[in-house]
Amino acid sequence: MSPVRVLIVDDDPLVRAGLSMILSGGTDVQVVGQAADGGEVPAAVAAHQPDVVLMDIRMPGVDGLTATERLRRRPEAPQVLVLTTFDADEYVLRALRVGASGFLLKDTPPGQIKDAVLRVAQGEATLSPSVTRQLIAHVAADPRPARDQADELLDRLSVREKEVAVLVAQGKSNAEISTELYMSVATVKAHVSRVLTKLDLNNRVQVALLVHDAGLA
């Protein structure tokens, strides 16, 4: 298989160099480019065609959240994995709602960062444990109107699609969903694709947020 192509976006050159060393220590990941600001992302993506963008949040020009939102609006956009020192609720929730496929803190062990890049490239979601706890707390505090809206959206799904969506929200991989629901991995992928289309979402994290809003996971 071809290596996962990664673009690193961070305003600190030492961080970029460190991440490049971490990710380049094998044949499964290739760092194809770097950028120092969110404003550089569109040109860098066009030039390097990455599969995954590893995105910082706070940068002096265009911040990572704005850059993520703009990037994920584009057709066939690469996946975005946010890697930052800031885990405030507003950062986490906005990053995930605008289309990031994962959110990790910079104190994440190097091996886990690389694993997260590989998972995100395969369409999986990945979150730091502290981020997961924040999402649970957010859901517990959600007002009723948010749940009503989530219920209405999920009613667009068939029974089987809803079952798949709930398992996605529980962090299950396609292989795990396949085993639990007694279907092939290819069928699981087809169901996930239909769920994303029907709900007008672009990744599994957004599905998980919606299912949690509905109180189903």
PDB file of C-alpha atoms in Angstrom, residues 1 4 7 10 21 37 40 43 63 70 87-88 100 111 122 129 172 191 193 203 205 209 217:
ATOM      1  CA  MET A   1       0.000   0.000   0.000  1.00  0.00           C
ATOM      2  CA  VAL A   4      -0.217   7.982   4.023  1.00  0.00           C
ATOM      3  CA  LEU A   7       0.921  17.848   5.665  1.00  0.00           C
ATOM      4  CA  ASP A  10       2.148  24.512  12.928  1.00  0.00           C
ATOM      5  CA  MET A  21      10.785  12.926  12.654  1.00  0.00           C
ATOM      6  CA  ASP A  37      -0.062  29.244   9.178  1.00  0.00           C
ATOM      7  CA  GLU A  40      -0.976  28.641   3.730  1.00  0.00           C
ATOM      8  CA  ALA A  43      -1.869  26.246  -1.521  1.00  0.00           C
ATOM      9  CA  ASP A  63      -6.079  29.845  13.030  1.00  0.00           C
ATOM     10  CA  ARG A  70     -12.497  26.150   4.964  1.00  0.00           C
ATOM     11  CA  ASP A  87      -8.225  21.375  25.007  1.00  0.00           C
ATOM     12  CA  ALA A  88     -10.796  24.011  25.990  1.00  0.00           C
ATOM     13  CA  ALA A 100     -11.895  17.469  11.986  1.00  0.00           C
ATOM     14  CA  GLY A 111       3.499   6.214  18.691  1.00  0.00           C
ATOM     15  CA  GLN A 122      -8.751   5.165   6.899  1.00  0.00           C
ATOM     16  CA  PRO A 129      -9.108  10.455  26.497  1.00  0.00           C
ATOM     17  CA  LYS A 172     -16.185   1.022  16.974  1.00  0.00           C
ATOM     18  CA  HIS A 191     -23.852   1.883   5.466  1.00  0.00           C
ATOM     19  CA  SER A 193     -21.340   6.228   3.522  1.00  0.00           C
ATOM     20  CA  ASN A 203     -16.913  12.254   8.866  1.00  0.00           C
ATOM     21  CA  VAL A 205     -16.872  12.208  14.451  1.00  0.00           C
ATOM     22  CA  LEU A 209     -21.667  13.985  18.053  1.00  0.00           C
ATOM     23  CA  ALA A 217     -24.691   6.443  23.017  1.00  0.00           C
TER      24      ALA A 217
END
